[in-house]
Amino acid sequence: MSAMQRPMRHIDRKELYTNLETRIQYLHSFLDFSSRDIEALISGSKYIKALIPALVNIVYHKLLQYDITARAFHTRSTSYEGPVDETITDNSPIILHRKTFLRAYLNKLCSDPSTMEFWYYLDKVGMMHVGRGRKHPLHIEYVHIGACLSFIQDTFTEALLSHPRLRMEKKVALVKALGKVIWIQNDLFAKWCKYITIVSLSIINYVRDGDEFADEAEAPEVEQEGYLFGKRMLDDLEEEADDLGSASACPFSGLAKEVSTVSVTSAEGEESTVIQDDEKVAARPSTQDPA
Protein backbone atom coordinates (compact mmCIF):
# COMPACT_ATOMS: atom_id res chain seq x y z
CA MET A 1 0.00 0.00 0.00
CA SER A 2 1.28 3.44 -0.87
CA ALA A 3 2.28 5.65 2.03
CA MET A 4 -0.24 8.24 0.78
CA GLN A 5 -3.11 5.76 0.40
CA ARG A 6 -5.52 5.51 3.30
CA PRO A 7 -7.51 2.40 4.21
CA MET A 8 -11.08 2.28 2.91
CA ARG A 9 -13.58 3.40 5.55
CA HIS A 10 -16.60 1.23 6.33
CA ILE A 11 -19.99 2.99 6.38
CA ASP A 12 -22.87 1.07 7.92
CA ARG A 13 -25.77 1.55 5.50
CA LYS A 14 -28.47 0.81 8.08
CA GLU A 15 -26.99 3.39 10.44
CA LEU A 16 -27.21 6.02 7.69
CA TYR A 17 -31.00 5.67 7.72
CA THR A 18 -31.63 5.07 11.41
CA ASN A 19 -29.05 7.28 13.15
CA LEU A 20 -28.85 10.97 12.32
CA GLU A 21 -25.44 11.44 13.92
CA THR A 22 -23.97 8.65 11.74
CA ARG A 23 -25.45 10.30 8.65
CA ILE A 24 -24.03 13.70 9.59
CA GLN A 25 -20.60 12.27 10.33
CA TYR A 26 -20.56 10.54 6.94
CA LEU A 27 -21.59 13.72 5.10
CA HIS A 28 -18.97 15.73 7.00
CA SER A 29 -16.30 13.25 5.97
CA PHE A 30 -17.36 12.97 2.32
CA LEU A 31 -17.69 16.76 1.88
CA ASP A 32 -14.48 17.46 3.84
CA PHE A 33 -16.49 19.59 6.24
CA SER A 34 -13.81 20.42 8.77
CA SER A 35 -12.89 22.75 11.60
CA ARG A 36 -11.82 25.26 8.93
CA ASP A 37 -15.39 25.39 7.61
CA ILE A 38 -16.81 25.86 11.10
CA GLU A 39 -14.34 28.66 11.81
CA ALA A 40 -15.21 30.32 8.48
CA LEU A 41 -18.93 30.22 9.30
CA ILE A 42 -18.55 31.57 12.81
CA SER A 43 -16.01 34.28 11.98
CA GLY A 44 -17.94 35.28 8.85
CA SER A 45 -21.42 35.11 10.36
CA LYS A 46 -21.69 38.90 10.62
CA TYR A 47 -21.34 39.21 6.85
CA ILE A 48 -24.02 36.57 6.26
CA LYS A 49 -26.39 38.12 8.80
CA ALA A 50 -26.05 41.50 7.14
CA LEU A 51 -27.48 39.95 3.96
CA ILE A 52 -30.38 38.10 5.58
CA PRO A 53 -33.07 40.86 5.71
CA ALA A 54 -32.71 41.57 1.98
CA LEU A 55 -32.44 37.87 1.10
CA VAL A 56 -35.67 37.05 2.96
CA ASN A 57 -37.55 39.64 0.91
CA ILE A 58 -35.99 38.34 -2.31
CA VAL A 59 -36.91 34.72 -1.53
CA TYR A 60 -40.56 35.46 -0.77
CA HIS A 61 -40.84 37.72 -3.78
CA LYS A 62 -39.59 34.77 -5.85
CA LEU A 63 -42.02 32.31 -4.24
CA LEU A 64 -44.95 34.61 -4.99
CA GLN A 65 -44.07 34.73 -8.68
CA TYR A 66 -45.42 31.20 -9.20
CA ASP A 67 -48.93 29.98 -8.41
CA ILE A 68 -47.73 26.52 -7.40
CA THR A 69 -45.53 27.90 -4.61
CA ALA A 70 -47.73 30.86 -3.68
CA ARG A 71 -50.84 28.76 -3.09
CA ALA A 72 -49.04 26.75 -0.44
CA PHE A 73 -49.43 29.76 1.87
CA HIS A 74 -53.21 29.23 1.66
CA THR A 75 -53.47 25.47 1.36
CA ARG A 76 -50.24 24.30 3.07
CA SER A 77 -49.59 22.12 0.03
CA THR A 78 -47.99 22.63 -3.39
CA SER A 79 -49.98 19.65 -4.74
CA TYR A 80 -53.34 21.42 -4.34
CA GLU A 81 -54.79 22.38 -7.74
CA GLY A 82 -58.14 23.87 -6.77
CA PRO A 83 -59.13 27.55 -6.82
CA VAL A 84 -57.60 30.08 -4.44
CA ASP A 85 -59.47 33.35 -4.22
CA GLU A 86 -57.42 35.58 -1.93
CA THR A 87 -54.45 37.39 -3.42
CA ILE A 88 -51.23 37.20 -1.41
CA THR A 89 -48.62 39.95 -1.63
CA ASP A 90 -45.15 40.47 -0.17
CA ASN A 91 -46.72 42.33 2.76
CA SER A 92 -49.65 40.01 3.51
CA PRO A 93 -49.80 38.98 7.20
CA ILE A 94 -49.06 35.32 6.40
CA ILE A 95 -45.98 36.31 4.37
CA LEU A 96 -44.70 38.67 7.07
CA HIS A 97 -45.14 35.82 9.57
CA ARG A 98 -43.27 33.36 7.36
CA LYS A 99 -40.49 35.89 6.79
CA THR A 100 -39.87 35.91 10.54
CA PHE A 101 -39.22 32.18 10.50
CA LEU A 102 -37.04 32.31 7.39
CA ARG A 103 -34.91 35.01 9.04
CA ALA A 104 -34.55 32.73 12.05
CA TYR A 105 -33.64 29.77 9.86
CA LEU A 106 -30.98 31.68 7.89
CA ASN A 107 -29.47 32.98 11.12
CA LYS A 108 -29.31 29.39 12.36
CA LEU A 109 -27.42 28.36 9.21
CA CYS A 110 -24.52 30.61 10.19
CA SER A 111 -24.50 29.65 13.87
CA ASP A 112 -22.23 27.01 15.40
CA PRO A 113 -22.54 23.69 13.50
CA SER A 114 -20.21 21.83 15.87
CA THR A 115 -23.13 20.55 17.97
CA MET A 116 -25.74 17.95 17.09
CA GLU A 117 -28.39 20.48 18.13
CA PHE A 118 -27.58 22.37 14.93
CA TRP A 119 -28.12 19.28 12.75
CA TYR A 120 -31.21 18.11 14.63
CA TYR A 121 -32.68 21.51 13.85
CA LEU A 122 -31.90 21.17 10.14
CA ASP A 123 -33.30 17.63 10.15
CA LYS A 124 -36.53 18.82 11.75
CA VAL A 125 -36.84 21.59 9.16
CA GLY A 126 -36.75 18.85 6.52
CA MET A 127 -39.30 16.71 8.34
CA MET A 128 -41.79 19.51 8.89
CA HIS A 129 -42.01 20.37 5.18
CA VAL A 130 -43.25 16.91 4.15
CA GLY A 131 -46.40 16.67 6.24
CA ARG A 132 -44.86 15.24 9.40
CA GLY A 133 -44.27 16.55 12.90
CA ARG A 134 -47.00 19.23 12.75
CA LYS A 135 -50.57 19.35 14.03
CA HIS A 136 -51.43 21.19 10.82
CA PRO A 137 -49.33 19.41 8.18
CA LEU A 138 -47.33 21.26 5.55
CA HIS A 139 -46.66 19.48 2.24
CA ILE A 140 -44.03 21.08 0.01
CA GLU A 141 -42.90 18.93 -2.89
CA TYR A 142 -39.18 18.40 -3.18
CA VAL A 143 -38.78 20.10 -6.58
CA HIS A 144 -39.69 23.44 -4.97
CA ILE A 145 -37.54 22.84 -1.88
CA GLY A 146 -34.47 22.06 -3.99
CA ALA A 147 -35.05 25.06 -6.24
CA CYS A 148 -35.43 27.39 -3.25
CA LEU A 149 -32.28 26.11 -1.57
CA SER A 150 -30.34 26.61 -4.80
CA PHE A 151 -31.75 30.13 -5.13
CA ILE A 152 -30.68 30.95 -1.57
CA GLN A 153 -27.19 29.56 -2.14
CA ASP A 154 -26.78 31.41 -5.43
CA THR A 155 -27.86 34.72 -3.88
CA PHE A 156 -25.53 34.28 -0.90
CA THR A 157 -22.63 33.33 -3.18
CA GLU A 158 -22.99 36.35 -5.44
CA ALA A 159 -23.33 38.76 -2.52
CA LEU A 160 -20.38 37.37 -0.58
CA LEU A 161 -18.04 37.19 -3.58
CA SER A 162 -18.96 40.79 -4.42
CA HIS A 163 -18.21 42.07 -0.92
CA PRO A 164 -15.87 45.07 -1.28
CA ARG A 165 -13.89 44.60 1.93
CA LEU A 166 -13.54 40.83 2.42
CA ARG A 167 -10.25 39.25 1.35
CA MET A 168 -10.64 36.73 -1.44
CA GLU A 169 -9.43 33.81 0.66
CA LYS A 170 -12.04 34.62 3.30
CA LYS A 171 -14.75 34.93 0.65
CA VAL A 172 -13.86 31.52 -0.78
CA ALA A 173 -13.75 29.87 2.66
CA LEU A 174 -17.13 31.34 3.63
CA VAL A 175 -18.82 30.42 0.33
CA LYS A 176 -17.46 26.86 0.51
CA ALA A 177 -18.52 26.36 4.13
CA LEU A 178 -22.00 27.77 3.60
CA GLY A 179 -22.42 25.69 0.46
CA LYS A 180 -21.60 22.49 2.36
CA VAL A 181 -24.15 23.30 5.07
CA ILE A 182 -26.84 24.04 2.46
CA TRP A 183 -26.11 20.77 0.65
CA ILE A 184 -26.35 18.82 3.91
CA GLN A 185 -29.67 20.58 4.51
CA ASN A 186 -30.67 19.52 1.01
CA ASP A 187 -29.90 15.90 1.92
CA LEU A 188 -31.99 16.19 5.09
CA PHE A 189 -34.92 17.44 3.01
CA ALA A 190 -34.48 14.60 0.51
CA LYS A 191 -34.24 12.12 3.40
CA TRP A 192 -37.84 12.86 4.37
CA CYS A 193 -39.32 12.98 0.87
CA LYS A 194 -40.96 10.01 -0.76
CA TYR A 195 -40.84 9.85 -4.54
CA ILE A 196 -43.88 8.19 -6.07
CA THR A 197 -44.48 7.13 -9.63
CA ILE A 198 -47.39 5.36 -11.28
CA VAL A 199 -46.52 2.26 -13.30
CA SER A 200 -49.26 0.07 -14.83
CA LEU A 201 -51.89 1.83 -12.69
CA SER A 202 -50.10 0.76 -9.50
CA ILE A 203 -48.55 3.26 -7.09
CA ILE A 204 -45.06 2.18 -6.05
CA ASN A 205 -42.17 3.67 -4.15
CA TYR A 206 -39.58 4.99 -6.56
CA VAL A 207 -36.09 5.03 -5.07
CA ARG A 208 -37.05 5.47 -1.46
CA ASP A 209 -33.55 5.19 -0.01
CA GLY A 210 -33.36 3.00 3.07
CA ASP A 211 -37.09 2.18 3.01
CA GLU A 212 -36.41 -1.27 4.48
CA PHE A 213 -35.25 0.44 7.69
CA ALA A 214 -38.33 2.67 8.02
CA ASP A 215 -39.73 0.71 10.98
CA GLU A 216 -36.49 1.21 12.90
CA ALA A 217 -36.09 4.93 12.20
CA GLU A 218 -36.99 7.43 14.89
CA ALA A 219 -40.67 8.39 14.73
CA PRO A 220 -41.29 12.16 14.43
CA GLU A 221 -42.97 13.90 17.33
CA VAL A 222 -45.95 16.09 16.48
CA GLU A 223 -45.40 19.61 17.80
CA GLN A 224 -46.84 23.05 17.28
CA GLU A 225 -44.99 25.38 14.99
CA GLY A 226 -42.45 27.36 16.98
CA TYR A 227 -41.70 24.39 19.28
CA LEU A 228 -38.64 22.16 19.31
CA PHE A 229 -38.48 19.09 21.58
CA GLY A 230 -41.44 20.44 23.57
CA LYS A 231 -39.87 23.82 24.27
CA ARG A 232 -41.62 26.97 23.08
CA MET A 233 -39.22 29.05 21.01
CA LEU A 234 -41.33 31.84 19.54
CA ASP A 235 -41.19 33.92 22.73
CA ASP A 236 -37.40 33.67 22.67
CA LEU A 237 -37.43 35.05 19.13
CA GLU A 238 -39.56 38.03 20.10
CA GLU A 239 -37.50 38.78 23.21
CA GLU A 240 -34.19 38.63 21.34
CA ALA A 241 -35.62 40.74 18.55
CA ASP A 242 -36.41 43.45 21.10
CA ASP A 243 -32.87 43.24 22.47
CA LEU A 244 -31.27 43.39 19.04
CA GLY A 245 -33.66 45.91 17.53
CA SER A 246 -34.53 43.46 14.75
CA ALA A 247 -36.54 40.32 14.12
CA SER A 248 -33.62 38.28 12.87
CA ALA A 249 -32.78 36.33 16.01
CA CYS A 250 -33.08 32.55 15.91
CA PRO A 251 -36.19 31.24 17.74
CA PHE A 252 -34.28 28.11 18.71
CA SER A 253 -31.42 29.93 20.45
CA GLY A 254 -33.02 29.31 23.85
CA LEU A 255 -32.18 25.61 23.74
CA ALA A 256 -29.97 24.32 26.50
CA LYS A 257 -26.31 24.93 25.79
CA GLU A 258 -25.28 21.57 27.22
CA VAL A 259 -25.44 19.60 23.97
CA SER A 260 -23.23 17.00 22.41
CA THR A 261 -20.49 18.04 20.01
CA VAL A 262 -19.77 16.72 16.56
CA SER A 263 -16.34 15.36 15.69
CA VAL A 264 -15.02 16.74 12.43
CA THR A 265 -11.84 16.14 10.51
CA SER A 266 -9.22 18.80 10.13
CA ALA A 267 -7.55 19.65 6.84
CA GLU A 268 -4.62 17.51 7.94
CA GLY A 269 -6.88 14.51 8.52
CA GLU A 270 -6.84 14.64 12.33
CA GLU A 271 -10.15 14.19 14.10
CA SER A 272 -11.07 17.11 16.34
CA THR A 273 -13.96 18.26 18.45
CA VAL A 274 -14.80 21.85 17.68
CA ILE A 275 -16.16 24.13 20.37
CA GLN A 276 -17.13 27.76 20.43
CA ASP A 277 -15.89 30.02 23.20
CA ASP A 278 -17.39 33.50 22.98
CA GLU A 279 -16.17 34.77 19.59
CA LYS A 280 -13.20 32.43 19.31
CA VAL A 281 -13.13 29.00 17.73
CA ALA A 282 -10.83 26.39 19.22
CA ALA A 283 -10.13 22.81 18.22
CA ARG A 284 -9.02 20.21 20.68
CA PRO A 285 -7.82 16.68 19.83
CA SER A 286 -10.51 14.05 20.13
CA THR A 287 -10.07 11.65 23.00
CA GLN A 288 -11.93 8.94 21.10
CA ASP A 289 -10.09 5.92 19.78
CA PRO A 290 -9.67 6.43 15.99
CA ALA A 291 -11.04 2.94 15.40
XYZ file of N, CA and C in Angstrom, residues 125-227:
309
model
N -36.365 20.722 10.233
C -36.843 21.589 9.160
C -37.248 20.742 7.957
N -36.412 19.741 7.628
C -36.749 18.852 6.521
C -38.013 18.072 6.787
N -38.138 17.520 7.976
C -39.297 16.709 8.336
C -40.593 17.503 8.276
N -40.561 18.736 8.750
C -41.792 19.510 8.889
C -42.301 20.089 7.569
N -41.547 19.908 6.490
C -42.012 20.371 5.184
C -42.624 19.238 4.351
N -42.698 18.040 4.906
C -43.249 16.914 4.152
C -44.449 16.294 4.862
N -45.166 17.123 5.627
C -46.404 16.668 6.240
C -46.249 15.897 7.530
N -45.087 15.981 8.166
C -44.859 15.239 9.399
C -44.424 16.179 10.505
N -44.736 15.783 11.746
C -44.272 16.549 12.898
C -45.026 17.836 13.158
N -46.187 18.034 12.528
C -47.004 19.229 12.751
C -48.451 18.819 12.986
N -49.140 19.569 13.841
C -50.571 19.346 14.028
C -51.337 19.744 12.772
N -50.843 20.762 12.083
C -51.430 21.195 10.818
C -50.367 20.960 9.746
N -50.419 19.817 9.076
C -49.332 19.408 8.180
C -49.052 20.389 7.050
N -47.794 20.448 6.670
C -47.327 21.256 5.549
C -46.707 20.302 4.534
N -47.163 20.376 3.278
C -46.663 19.484 2.237
C -46.048 20.312 1.107
N -44.730 20.377 1.077
C -44.025 21.080 0.013
C -43.243 20.055 -0.788
N -43.567 19.930 -2.071
C -42.901 18.929 -2.894
C -41.426 19.290 -3.085
N -40.625 18.224 -3.220
C -39.176 18.405 -3.179
C -38.640 19.287 -4.302
N -39.281 19.284 -5.457
C -38.780 20.099 -6.575
C -38.712 21.576 -6.177
N -39.669 22.035 -5.380
C -39.693 23.442 -4.966
C -38.688 23.699 -3.844
N -38.529 22.719 -2.960
C -37.542 22.843 -1.884
C -36.135 22.953 -2.455
N -35.806 22.041 -3.392
C -34.472 22.061 -3.988
C -34.203 23.345 -4.747
N -35.213 23.826 -5.482
C -35.046 25.064 -6.237
C -34.824 26.244 -5.305
N -35.563 26.276 -4.201
C -35.432 27.391 -3.252
C -34.072 27.378 -2.565
N -33.598 26.198 -2.183
C -32.278 26.114 -1.574
C -31.193 26.579 -2.545
N -31.310 26.183 -3.798
C -30.337 26.610 -4.804
C -30.389 28.121 -4.992
N -31.581 28.680 -4.990
C -31.748 30.128 -5.134
C -31.088 30.869 -3.963
N -31.295 30.346 -2.761
C -30.683 30.948 -1.574
C -29.162 30.874 -1.656
N -28.637 29.716 -2.035
C -27.187 29.560 -2.141
C -26.610 30.486 -3.204
N -27.267 30.571 -4.338
C -26.782 31.412 -5.429
C -26.752 32.887 -5.021
N -27.795 33.320 -4.313
C -27.864 34.720 -3.876
C -26.781 35.026 -2.851
N -26.599 34.119 -1.885
C -25.528 34.282 -0.901
C -24.161 34.329 -1.588
N -23.927 33.416 -2.516
C -22.626 33.326 -3.182
C -22.292 34.616 -3.919
N -23.241 35.113 -4.686
C -22.989 36.350 -5.442
C -22.706 37.523 -4.509
N -23.496 37.633 -3.443
C -23.333 38.764 -2.520
C -22.002 38.688 -1.783
N -21.627 37.500 -1.333
C -20.379 37.367 -0.581
C -19.156 37.566 -1.470
N -19.176 37.015 -2.677
C -18.045 37.188 -3.583
C -17.917 38.628 -4.076
N -18.994 39.390 -3.989
C -18.960 40.793 -4.420
C -18.652 41.746 -3.279
N -18.445 41.210 -2.084
C -18.210 42.073 -0.923
C -16.943 42.906 -1.138
N -17.011 44.206 -0.948
C -15.870 45.069 -1.285
C -14.711 45.025 -0.300
N -14.951 44.514 0.924
C -13.888 44.595 1.934
C -13.349 43.233 2.381
N -14.026 42.156 2.032
C -13.544 40.826 2.420
C -12.388 40.389 1.530
N -11.341 39.816 2.134
C -10.250 39.249 1.353
C -10.744 38.037 0.571
N -10.168 37.802 -0.575
C -10.635 36.730 -1.439
C -10.589 35.370 -0.745
N -9.513 35.107 0.009
C -9.425 33.805 0.662
C -10.544 33.607 1.689
N -10.942 34.718 2.329
C -12.039 34.618 3.301
C -13.377 34.446 2.583
N -13.541 35.108 1.447
C -14.754 34.926 0.647
C -14.909 33.467 0.228
N -13.819 32.906 -0.291
C -13.855 31.521 -0.776
C -14.176 30.558 0.364
N -13.527 30.749 1.507
C -13.749 29.874 2.665
C -15.200 29.942 3.129
N -15.761 31.148 3.159
C -17.131 31.337 3.630
C -18.136 30.743 2.645
N -17.922 30.968 1.356
C -18.821 30.424 0.333
C -18.791 28.900 0.344
N -17.586 28.316 0.480
C -17.463 26.861 0.506
C -18.159 26.272 1.738
N -17.927 26.874 2.895
C -18.525 26.356 4.131
C -20.043 26.451 4.100
N -20.553 27.589 3.665
C -21.999 27.772 3.598
C -22.620 26.815 2.585
N -21.929 26.612 1.467
C -22.422 25.688 0.456
C -22.533 24.266 0.991
N -21.559 23.836 1.791
C -21.604 22.489 2.358
C -22.782 22.333 3.318
N -23.022 23.358 4.134
C -24.149 23.299 5.066
C -25.467 23.222 4.291
N -25.598 24.033 3.246
C -26.836 24.037 2.462
C -27.037 22.686 1.772
N -25.958 22.064 1.306
C -26.109 20.767 0.650
C -26.427 19.665 1.647
N -25.935 19.776 2.874
C -26.353 18.823 3.906
C -27.816 19.041 4.244
N -28.241 20.300 4.317
C -29.665 20.580 4.514
C -30.489 19.986 3.378
N -29.983 20.102 2.156
C -30.671 19.519 1.009
C -30.846 18.011 1.185
N -29.811 17.346 1.680
C -29.903 15.903 1.925
C -30.946 15.599 2.984
N -31.031 16.439 4.013
C -31.987 16.194 5.088
C -33.422 16.468 4.644
N -33.605 17.322 3.629
C -34.921 17.443 3.006
C -35.229 16.170 2.210
N -34.273 15.773 1.364
C -34.482 14.603 0.510
C -34.734 13.351 1.347
N -34.097 13.268 2.493
C -34.244 12.119 3.398
C -35.699 11.884 3.789
N -36.465 12.964 3.913
C -37.838 12.857 4.365
C -38.846 12.759 3.214
N -38.387 12.970 2.003
C -39.317 12.984 0.865
C -39.494 11.580 0.286
N -40.679 11.288 -0.103
C -40.962 10.009 -0.758
C -41.330 10.288 -2.208
N -40.565 9.684 -3.119
C -40.842 9.848 -4.539
C -41.791 8.753 -4.988
N -42.854 9.141 -5.645
C -43.879 8.193 -6.067
C -44.080 8.290 -7.564
N -44.165 7.155 -8.215
C -44.484 7.133 -9.629
C -45.604 6.140 -9.864
N -46.299 6.267 -10.961
C -47.391 5.360 -11.280
C -46.958 4.495 -12.456
N -46.915 3.202 -12.260
C -46.521 2.261 -13.297
C -47.623 1.202 -13.404
N -48.201 1.052 -14.586
C -49.259 0.070 -14.826
C -50.400 0.232 -13.828
N -50.772 1.485 -13.567
C -51.891 1.827 -12.688
C -51.646 1.442 -11.234
N -50.417 1.095 -10.885
C -50.096 0.763 -9.497
C -49.161 1.825 -8.944
N -49.419 2.275 -7.731
C -48.548 3.259 -7.086
C -47.435 2.509 -6.361
N -46.199 2.847 -6.677
C -45.056 2.179 -6.053
C -44.083 3.212 -5.531
N -43.250 2.805 -4.611
C -42.174 3.672 -4.147
C -41.083 3.687 -5.207
N -40.628 4.861 -5.551
C -39.584 4.992 -6.561
C -38.325 5.528 -5.912
N -37.356 4.669 -5.680
C -36.091 5.032 -5.067
C -36.315 5.698 -3.716
N -36.953 5.002 -2.830
C -37.055 5.474 -1.458
C -35.860 4.906 -0.702
N -34.787 5.682 -0.602
C -33.551 5.190 -0.009
C -33.793 4.697 1.418
N -33.302 3.514 1.705
C -33.361 2.996 3.065
C -34.754 2.655 3.543
N -35.703 2.424 2.614
C -37.085 2.180 3.006
C -37.213 0.938 3.880
N -36.302 -0.041 3.697
C -36.407 -1.265 4.482
C -36.107 -1.046 5.962
N -35.545 0.130 6.290
C -35.246 0.438 7.686
C -36.268 1.397 8.300
N -37.363 1.651 7.578
C -38.326 2.666 8.024
C -38.894 2.356 9.404
N -39.157 1.078 9.694
C -39.733 0.708 10.983
C -38.777 0.934 12.140
N -37.486 1.034 11.848
C -36.493 1.207 12.902
C -36.029 2.656 13.044
N -36.464 3.513 12.120
C -36.089 4.927 12.196
C -36.884 5.610 13.302
N -36.330 6.696 13.817
C -36.988 7.431 14.892
C -38.279 8.058 14.388
N -39.370 7.841 15.127
C -40.670 8.392 14.734
C -40.718 9.882 15.066
N -41.214 10.718 14.147
C -41.291 12.155 14.425
C -42.333 12.464 15.481
N -42.042 13.451 16.305
C -42.969 13.898 17.332
C -43.778 15.081 16.802
N -45.091 15.009 16.955
C -45.951 16.090 16.481
C -45.885 17.245 17.464
N -45.510 18.422 16.964
C -45.403 19.606 17.805
C -46.007 20.807 17.088
N -46.386 21.793 17.865
C -46.839 23.048 17.282
C -45.678 23.758 16.604
N -46.020 24.567 15.616
C -44.992 25.376 14.985
C -44.422 26.342 16.021
N -43.109 26.511 15.985
C -42.452 27.356 16.980
C -41.970 26.586 18.197
N -42.154 25.248 18.182
C -41.695 24.393 19.276
C -40.622 23.442 18.770
